[in-house]
Amino acid sequence: MDKTALSKEILQLVGGEENIDQVTHCMTRLRFNLNDNQRADKAALQKTPGVMGVMINGGQFQIIIGNDVPVVYNELVKNMSGAPDGKVSSGSADAGAKKKKNVLSSILDFISGSFTPILPAITGAGMIKGIIAILVAAGWMGTTSSTYVILSAIGDGAFYFLPIILAVSAARKLGSNMYIAAAIGAAILHPTVTTLLGSGDKITFASLPVVAATYSSSVIPIIIAVWLASYVEKAVDKITHASLKLIIVPTVTLLVIVPLTLIAVGPLGVIIGNGLTDGISWLFDNTGLFAGLLLGGTMSLLIITGMHYALIPIMIASIASLGYDYIIPIMMVANFAQAGATFGVYLKTKNSKLKPLALSTSVTALMGITEPAMYGVNMRFKKPFIGALIGGAVGGAFLSMFKVKAYVIGGLAGLSGIPMVIGETFVYSLIGFAIGIAVAAIATYIMGFEDEPEAAVATEAAAPAVPAPGNVSVSAAALEPQDAPKVSEAIYSPIKGEVKPLSEVNDPAFSEEIMGKGFAVQPSEGRVVSPISGTVFSLSKSGHAIGLVSDNGAEMLIHIGIDTVKLKGLHFSPKVTAGTKVAVGDLLMEFNLAEIEKAGYSTITPVIITNIQEYNSIKSAGRTSVKEQELLYTVLA
């Protein structure tokens, strides 16, 4: 499908021009603010050749196109007749920022933005707790040994001091001072305060009563406290003379928020947290299989809408207060059901292109990375997704009937997360997971789906495009060697920093490898140099993303930060334009790392191969930190 036809198809499937409030684009996706998201046909869009994925994030309807998104965007705008000023935002500025989010979207965005960055710490600590449980159960380590004590401290540390860790992340999300937030968390966890609150004596602060509460491993009190602190900090900062800000702002913020937390906010947060935890426990303890049936059957829907982030505080609080959680196994069986449904597609389809796609996405879903399976296969063919919901419901019902628990938080909700459920209900968890996979596969196979002809699944070659004056992109296909066999290529780091797997990027398009494969770099300097010898084929108007194609045809995307499109070019200084020839090490971009982070945006930078389907695999250079022009990974032909 050519880009003009694709844009017309997209316009029709999002509900027509009358359903579009605003539309913009970033480096890889069209971003719609629709009047009614329900009018858009997500399944049909997912099935459309040229569309790599569809998602709703923060109320914004996003269609992942890839490197040709500027061309599709321009054609889309041409097809929208008589759009008034402001109806369509040109360029890659995020018009969605102009439209106020609803309360639920804002809350979910805050929760996900606060918890996602700290998940590696919680996951690592949780995995260690799982390893300890295995070692003790096998009799390989005693509970009185010094090794056990030290390992337990490593496993418990992140959970005990969770309020401090979470305070930093929440403050960063809110754009307030992370270290003031950490000081608030440290104050309520101070050993003297902890002892005082646990003494049973009457406690007051300035004649006001302080309610005894336990703050270690808690999440809701500190979230509320940091949220309030952000307003106090900004209000005090606004009225304080610049010469006194360093002293007055943190002093007043701490003096107001810490006592307020101990007197009112903390106890209220503890009550809310305990209420949610007790409510979930009551539901699973008293409704038998119904709780698992309902949650298992709807978990994938929650994940699609992003509402599953609201469950994270409940899961953490449950493990902290009860020592176990019922939700994590349900989340795992829902993911396994997605894998089962995709495997059912593999068994059923006659399409030689779809069969390997279904098998590979089934394997990634088993590992807990479900988006390729959900968006690329199951939702695309509709009935497989229904099969996955059925599998999740039946598997969830089994898990809740036998009260299957997770005892730690660690790993993805897939095979790598199996240590989370090691305990007294471990055998039942494995049976429940197998049921979810089998039922989803069988349901998909029996229901069937409308199989596609061979051509429908084939990847289209990008059509050469000539950029109009002022455009910032050209077609990658027009720049790469035509009909030339791909060869393995060394990809050098464009940025100095810490190497991260894509799974740590807080954006499904990257973490689920929808856009391509590679690695991310957490920058320590605000410079980007070319990782290959080739040509710049696109540069976002906001400056946050650069597309390149190597002389041998490898198409690359360097995406500086997450949601940094919303900065509209602020703090970015491009040094090249579309069409510029570059060699390894040539300067592409400078950006103000500190200011971007101060604005509350993650600066983690995916460096990916977007035409990965033309290669066999990616091989890491094995580095945990990297300098400019050091080998980052090799793409193998």
XYZ file of C-alpha atoms in Angstrom, residues 23-556:
534
model
C -3.178 14.908 15.101
C 0.598 15.167 15.299
C 3.495 12.842 14.718
C 6.731 12.015 16.449
C 9.573 10.007 14.963
C 7.726 6.728 14.667
C 3.998 7.168 15.226
C 0.942 9.225 14.435
C -0.527 10.692 17.633
C -4.277 11.366 17.522
C -6.472 13.119 20.032
C -9.815 11.680 18.980
C -13.218 12.904 20.035
C -14.214 9.286 20.635
C -11.589 6.526 20.775
C -14.338 3.908 20.474
C -15.137 5.040 16.928
C -11.660 4.049 15.771
C -11.358 0.483 14.468
C -8.193 -0.645 16.251
C -8.351 -4.213 14.963
C -8.685 -3.104 11.345
C -5.865 -0.599 11.771
C -3.626 -3.312 13.199
C -4.401 -5.430 10.156
C -3.593 -2.618 7.711
C -0.325 -3.168 5.795
C 2.077 -0.395 6.769
C 0.796 -0.149 10.362
C 3.147 -1.738 12.901
C 0.978 -1.357 15.976
C -1.812 0.578 17.666
C -2.007 1.694 21.285
C -3.743 4.196 23.538
C -1.413 5.979 25.940
C -2.528 8.785 28.240
C -5.775 9.113 26.296
C -3.847 9.593 23.048
C -4.583 7.217 20.154
C -1.212 6.249 18.674
C -0.581 4.443 15.388
C 2.967 3.126 14.973
C 4.167 3.591 11.393
C 7.950 3.590 11.646
C 10.434 5.648 9.695
C 7.946 6.748 7.036
C 5.624 8.461 9.508
C 6.401 12.014 8.251
C 5.371 11.007 4.726
C 2.167 9.363 5.959
C 1.436 12.371 8.174
C 1.826 14.810 5.287
C -0.478 12.724 3.101
C -2.975 12.487 5.968
C -3.077 16.265 6.332
C -3.597 16.653 2.580
C -6.603 14.346 2.798
C -8.185 16.423 5.577
C -10.093 19.092 3.706
C -10.643 22.462 5.302
C -9.185 21.686 8.716
C -9.422 24.853 10.848
C -6.395 26.318 12.572
C -5.428 24.202 15.538
C -7.420 21.214 14.304
C -4.278 19.619 12.905
C -0.937 20.417 14.488
C 1.880 20.374 11.980
C 5.284 19.045 12.853
C 6.044 16.702 15.681
C 4.924 18.821 18.608
C 2.706 16.934 20.954
C -0.654 18.570 20.599
C -2.043 16.187 23.127
C -0.266 18.213 25.773
C -2.576 21.105 24.944
C -5.627 19.078 25.743
C -6.241 18.450 29.404
C -6.187 14.783 30.335
C -9.066 13.335 32.270
C -8.459 12.548 35.939
C -8.121 8.785 35.439
C -5.568 9.183 32.630
C -3.558 11.612 34.740
C -3.551 9.264 37.736
C -2.527 6.265 35.645
C 0.179 8.292 33.932
C 1.535 9.399 37.317
C 1.483 5.872 38.748
C 3.141 4.307 35.695
C 5.721 7.094 35.455
C 6.591 6.743 39.143
C 6.742 2.953 39.408
C 8.249 1.937 36.067
C 11.720 3.463 36.702
C 12.039 1.687 40.080
C 10.952 -1.739 38.820
C 14.554 -2.886 38.132
C 15.448 -2.320 41.804
C 12.326 -4.119 43.020
C 12.725 -6.883 40.463
C 16.374 -7.492 41.325
C 15.633 -7.551 45.043
C 12.629 -9.807 44.490
C 14.640 -12.293 42.439
C 17.231 -12.467 45.207
C 14.467 -13.196 47.738
C 13.294 -15.987 45.423
C 16.821 -17.415 45.188
C 17.095 -17.333 49.002
C 13.822 -19.254 49.289
C 15.112 -21.916 46.899
C 18.453 -22.253 48.717
C 16.781 -22.560 52.117
C 14.110 -24.999 50.881
C 16.814 -27.199 49.325
C 18.807 -27.178 52.551
C 21.805 -25.542 50.914
C 21.802 -22.549 53.258
C 20.790 -22.117 56.896
C 18.768 -19.189 58.185
C 21.338 -18.425 60.884
C 24.375 -18.109 58.620
C 25.956 -14.741 57.879
C 25.505 -15.405 54.150
C 21.761 -15.707 54.701
C 21.696 -12.449 56.677
C 23.586 -10.523 53.992
C 21.537 -11.964 51.129
C 18.349 -11.192 53.045
C 19.480 -7.592 53.471
C 20.084 -7.341 49.732
C 16.653 -8.776 49.006
C 14.804 -6.767 51.665
C 16.666 -3.464 51.325
C 14.809 -2.141 48.289
C 11.464 -3.043 49.864
C 12.185 -1.695 53.349
C 13.430 1.637 51.976
C 10.851 1.671 49.182
C 9.399 5.026 50.330
C 12.755 6.716 49.661
C 13.220 5.059 46.257
C 9.648 5.787 45.246
C 9.885 9.376 46.507
C 12.759 10.073 44.106
C 10.918 8.549 41.146
C 7.616 10.302 41.918
C 9.337 13.668 42.319
C 11.091 13.211 39.003
C 7.759 12.464 37.367
C 6.205 15.564 38.956
C 9.154 17.777 38.042
C 9.949 18.624 41.672
C 13.230 18.257 43.559
C 14.083 14.552 43.865
C 16.412 15.050 46.830
C 13.870 16.942 48.902
C 11.478 14.074 48.213
C 14.148 11.564 49.289
C 14.647 13.566 52.501
C 10.904 13.273 53.231
C 11.081 9.510 52.805
C 14.214 9.301 54.950
C 12.591 11.319 57.736
C 9.556 9.071 58.105
C 11.831 5.987 58.027
C 14.369 7.385 60.501
C 15.106 4.753 63.202
C 14.189 7.211 65.979
C 10.830 7.991 64.394
C 10.186 4.306 63.670
C 10.898 3.426 67.299
C 8.723 6.288 68.541
C 5.771 5.278 66.361
C 6.070 1.677 67.511
C 6.376 2.445 71.208
C 2.649 2.538 71.891
C 3.028 5.876 73.727
C 0.962 8.967 73.000
C 2.830 11.022 70.398
C 2.305 14.682 69.486
C 3.975 17.279 67.304
C 3.393 20.897 68.345
C 0.421 19.674 70.412
C -1.095 17.928 67.378
C -1.579 14.147 67.641
C 0.642 11.881 65.573
C -0.974 8.589 64.589
C 1.223 5.504 64.893
C 1.824 3.884 61.498
C 4.424 1.688 59.817
C 6.029 3.265 56.772
C 8.650 0.706 55.766
C 7.697 -0.995 52.474
C 4.668 1.296 52.125
C 3.820 3.072 48.861
C 0.665 5.171 49.113
C 1.720 7.481 52.007
C 4.890 8.611 50.264
C 3.138 9.074 46.912
C 0.600 11.412 48.516
C 3.327 13.184 50.493
C 5.527 13.824 47.444
C 2.518 14.973 45.420
C 1.675 17.552 48.113
C 5.350 18.486 48.444
C 5.501 19.340 44.726
C 2.846 22.016 45.245
C 4.435 23.396 48.417
C 7.866 23.475 46.779
C 6.635 25.297 43.679
C 4.558 27.772 45.693
C 7.464 28.652 47.993
C 9.860 28.831 45.052
C 7.551 31.289 43.298
C 7.518 33.815 46.148
C 11.140 33.437 47.296
C 13.911 35.705 46.067
C 16.471 33.924 43.887
C 19.281 34.526 46.395
C 17.357 32.665 49.127
C 15.801 29.804 47.178
C 18.500 27.272 48.083
C 17.814 27.773 51.795
C 14.144 28.694 52.037
C 12.511 26.279 49.553
C 13.799 22.954 50.956
C 13.520 24.135 54.560
C 9.883 25.193 54.296
C 8.944 22.137 52.213
C 10.406 19.707 54.744
C 8.963 21.561 57.754
C 5.487 21.497 56.226
C 5.351 18.062 54.572
C 7.094 15.759 57.074
C 4.874 16.706 60.064
C 1.808 16.760 57.793
C 2.691 13.250 56.617
C 3.074 11.937 60.170
C -0.081 13.650 61.417
C -2.520 13.103 58.557
C -1.201 11.982 55.167
C 0.682 8.907 56.356
C -2.113 7.365 58.426
C -4.603 8.068 55.635
C -2.292 6.457 53.085
C -1.773 3.425 55.309
C -5.540 3.065 55.734
C -6.066 3.274 51.963
C -3.246 0.811 51.268
C -4.423 -1.670 53.874
C -7.984 -1.310 52.629
C -7.010 -2.132 49.066
C -4.847 -5.052 50.169
C -7.510 -6.450 52.481
C -10.153 -5.983 49.795
C -8.204 -7.993 47.234
C -7.453 -10.679 49.814
C -11.128 -10.881 50.800
C -12.148 -11.174 47.158
C -9.815 -14.111 46.518
C -10.452 -15.768 49.891
C -14.256 -15.603 49.727
C -15.368 -15.707 46.095
C -13.590 -18.888 45.049
C -12.839 -19.077 41.365
C -14.909 -15.980 40.483
C -12.139 -13.473 41.345
C -9.568 -15.246 39.157
C -12.117 -15.767 36.384
C -12.923 -12.047 36.274
C -9.389 -10.713 36.671
C -7.773 -13.344 34.441
C -10.312 -12.711 31.696
C -9.868 -8.942 31.761
C -6.164 -8.574 32.579
C -5.111 -8.244 28.923
C -7.732 -5.516 28.485
C -6.322 -3.705 31.523
C -2.829 -3.966 30.049
C -3.986 -2.530 26.724
C -5.580 0.481 28.433
C -2.661 0.939 30.830
C -4.916 0.452 33.845
C -2.769 -2.436 35.090
C -0.354 0.175 36.459
C -2.950 0.920 39.134
C -2.418 -2.627 40.432
C 1.312 -2.170 41.087
C 0.921 -0.334 44.433
C -1.575 -2.983 45.544
C 0.791 -5.839 44.650
C 3.731 -4.241 46.453
C 1.641 -3.369 49.516
C 0.199 -6.884 49.622
C 3.604 -8.565 49.641
C 4.913 -6.045 52.168
C 2.029 -6.501 54.626
C 0.861 -10.064 53.987
C 3.961 -11.721 52.555
C 2.158 -12.775 49.370
C 0.048 -11.454 46.503
C -2.772 -12.981 44.439
C -2.634 -10.609 41.440
C 0.831 -11.442 40.076
C -0.028 -15.084 39.208
C -3.195 -13.854 37.448
C -1.119 -11.393 35.421
C 1.251 -14.205 34.506
C -1.501 -16.562 33.345
C -2.988 -13.780 31.191
C 0.383 -13.386 29.469
C 0.734 -17.138 29.043
C -2.760 -17.192 27.496
C -1.633 -14.615 24.924
C 1.239 -16.968 24.071
C -1.186 -19.886 23.809
C -3.536 -18.011 21.499
C -0.669 -17.029 19.211
C 0.487 -20.633 19.179
C -3.057 -21.581 18.162
C -2.681 -19.204 15.213
C 0.604 -20.935 14.351
C -1.154 -24.309 14.310
C -4.172 -23.095 12.333
C -2.838 -20.711 9.699
C -1.878 -21.828 6.211
C -0.044 -18.579 5.533
C 3.694 -19.251 5.295
C 4.483 -15.656 6.297
C 2.159 -15.598 9.302
C 3.218 -19.002 10.673
C 6.782 -18.038 11.725
C 5.531 -14.665 12.978
C 2.958 -16.379 15.198
C 5.515 -18.860 16.537
C 8.144 -16.228 17.347
C 5.681 -13.880 19.072
C 4.321 -16.853 21.028
C 7.810 -17.490 22.408
C 8.323 -13.813 23.357
C 4.927 -13.793 25.070
C 5.939 -16.852 27.094
C 8.865 -14.800 28.346
C 6.462 -12.067 29.463
C 6.819 -9.726 26.463
C 3.273 -9.866 25.114
C 2.822 -6.787 22.975
C 4.112 -8.332 19.715
C 1.694 -11.232 20.223
C -1.246 -9.040 21.230
C -0.877 -6.287 18.654
C 0.908 -8.173 15.896
C -1.231 -11.324 15.830
C -4.072 -11.800 18.308
C -5.829 -8.437 18.082
C -5.103 -8.291 14.392
C -7.191 -11.433 13.784
C -9.698 -10.681 16.614
C -10.768 -14.229 17.504
C -7.303 -15.236 18.785
C -7.508 -12.335 21.214
C -10.870 -13.643 22.416
C -9.203 -17.043 22.778
C -6.501 -15.439 24.925
C -9.134 -13.833 27.168
C -10.849 -17.212 27.557
C -7.530 -18.880 28.426
C -6.731 -16.144 30.953
C -10.173 -16.504 32.540
C -10.034 -20.308 32.870
C -6.427 -20.294 34.080
C -7.196 -17.447 36.494
C -10.204 -19.333 37.874
C -7.984 -22.342 38.610
C -5.378 -20.157 40.303
C -7.908 -18.423 42.538
C -9.672 -21.698 43.376
C -6.400 -22.992 44.832
C -5.402 -19.548 46.186
C -2.131 -19.470 44.237
C 0.206 -16.780 45.553
C 3.329 -14.897 44.508
C 5.776 -14.340 47.335
C 8.155 -11.823 45.768
C 8.149 -9.306 42.935
C 10.836 -10.067 40.402
C 11.195 -10.697 36.684
C 8.676 -10.272 33.900
C 5.240 -11.855 34.175
C 6.424 -14.843 32.138
C 8.797 -17.781 32.443
C 11.518 -15.569 33.908
C 9.112 -14.700 36.710
C 8.556 -18.301 37.850
C 10.693 -17.746 41.014
C 8.022 -15.282 42.169
C 5.542 -18.115 42.757
C 7.871 -20.607 44.447
C 6.201 -21.543 47.704
C 3.413 -23.706 49.078
C 1.173 -23.199 46.006
C 3.962 -23.588 43.422
C 2.663 -26.798 41.827
C -0.828 -25.322 41.435
C 0.674 -22.235 39.781
C 2.393 -24.349 37.125
C -0.826 -26.266 36.454
C -2.771 -23.001 36.189
C -0.249 -21.515 33.751
C -0.404 -24.653 31.596
C -4.213 -24.480 31.621
C -4.112 -20.866 30.442
C -1.804 -21.737 27.531
C -3.705 -24.858 26.502
C -7.208 -23.379 26.735
C -6.194 -20.273 24.756
C -4.544 -22.377 22.022
C -7.479 -24.791 21.780
C -10.087 -22.002 21.823
C -8.234 -20.149 19.076
C -7.878 -23.274 16.972
C -11.569 -24.238 17.360
C -12.967 -20.724 16.785
C -10.627 -20.173 13.861
C -10.080 -16.822 12.217
C -10.069 -15.290 8.781
C -6.707 -16.383 7.445
C -4.908 -13.914 5.219
C -3.537 -14.531 1.755
C 0.222 -14.645 1.465
C 0.580 -11.084 0.219
C -1.256 -9.576 3.157
C 1.450 -10.482 5.641
C 4.400 -9.675 3.438
C 6.418 -6.624 4.436
C 6.126 -3.888 1.851
C 9.178 -2.159 0.538
C 9.183 1.543 1.275
C 8.508 3.624 -1.807
C 11.102 6.265 -2.681
C 9.952 9.717 -1.680
C 11.218 13.161 -2.613
C 10.930 15.554 0.312
C 9.163 18.840 -0.192
C 11.041 22.008 0.794
C 11.294 22.264 4.558
C 10.567 18.606 5.229
C 12.879 16.813 7.625
C 12.836 13.315 6.188
C 13.474 11.298 3.067
C 12.595 7.678 2.423
C 15.048 5.200 3.894
C 14.360 2.869 0.998
C 15.432 5.545 -1.444
C 18.805 5.812 0.288
C 19.724 2.184 0.895
C 21.333 -0.029 -1.760
C 18.558 -1.593 -3.811
C 18.453 -5.391 -4.218
C 21.740 -5.716 -2.330
C 22.034 -8.660 0.081
C 22.344 -7.568 3.711
C 25.677 -8.044 5.470
C 26.491 -8.103 9.181
C 27.244 -4.647 10.552
C 28.959 -3.268 13.636
C 26.871 -0.638 15.429
C 28.939 1.752 17.521
C 27.567 3.687 20.457
C 26.276 7.154 19.570
C 26.291 8.237 23.229
C 28.463 7.877 26.310
C 26.579 6.242 29.161
C 25.202 3.076 30.704
C 23.962 0.287 28.414
C 20.419 -0.921 29.120
C 18.210 -3.618 27.570
C 15.210 -2.301 25.656
C 12.966 -3.944 28.259
C 13.907 -1.116 30.653
C 12.555 1.564 28.304
C 9.221 2.911 29.552
C 7.534 2.807 26.159
C 5.976 -0.391 24.760
C 6.990 0.480 21.191
C 10.608 0.018 22.301
C 10.412 -2.319 25.307
C 8.305 -4.831 23.380
C 10.572 -4.426 20.298
C 7.683 -3.385 18.060
C 9.849 -0.758 16.338
C 12.946 -2.921 16.071
C 15.750 -4.492 18.084
C 18.888 -3.144 19.693
C 19.848 -1.623 23.022
C 19.337 1.606 24.929
C 21.883 3.934 26.503
C 21.301 6.029 29.627
C 23.353 9.111 28.657
C 25.973 10.710 30.861
C 26.694 13.442 28.302
C 24.446 15.456 26.002
C 26.015 14.448 22.686
C 24.967 12.085 19.919
C 27.387 10.938 17.227
C 26.808 8.683 14.257
C 26.966 4.950 15.060
C 27.451 3.997 11.403
C 28.708 5.317 8.086
C 25.751 6.247 5.938
C 23.084 8.911 5.529
C 20.675 10.784 7.800
C 17.263 10.065 6.288
C 15.081 11.736 8.916
C 15.312 14.240 11.731
C 12.280 15.063 13.842
C 11.359 18.735 14.011
C 11.485 18.457 17.785
C 15.064 17.155 17.456
C 14.550 14.203 19.772
C 14.879 11.461 17.158
C 17.266 10.743 14.295
C 16.877 8.149 11.545
C 19.886 6.838 9.635
C 20.538 4.261 6.953
C 23.994 2.715 6.669
C 25.876 2.348 3.408
C 24.999 -1.368 3.571
C 21.276 -0.798 4.148
C 20.769 -1.080 7.920
C 18.020 1.338 8.976
C 18.491 2.839 12.434
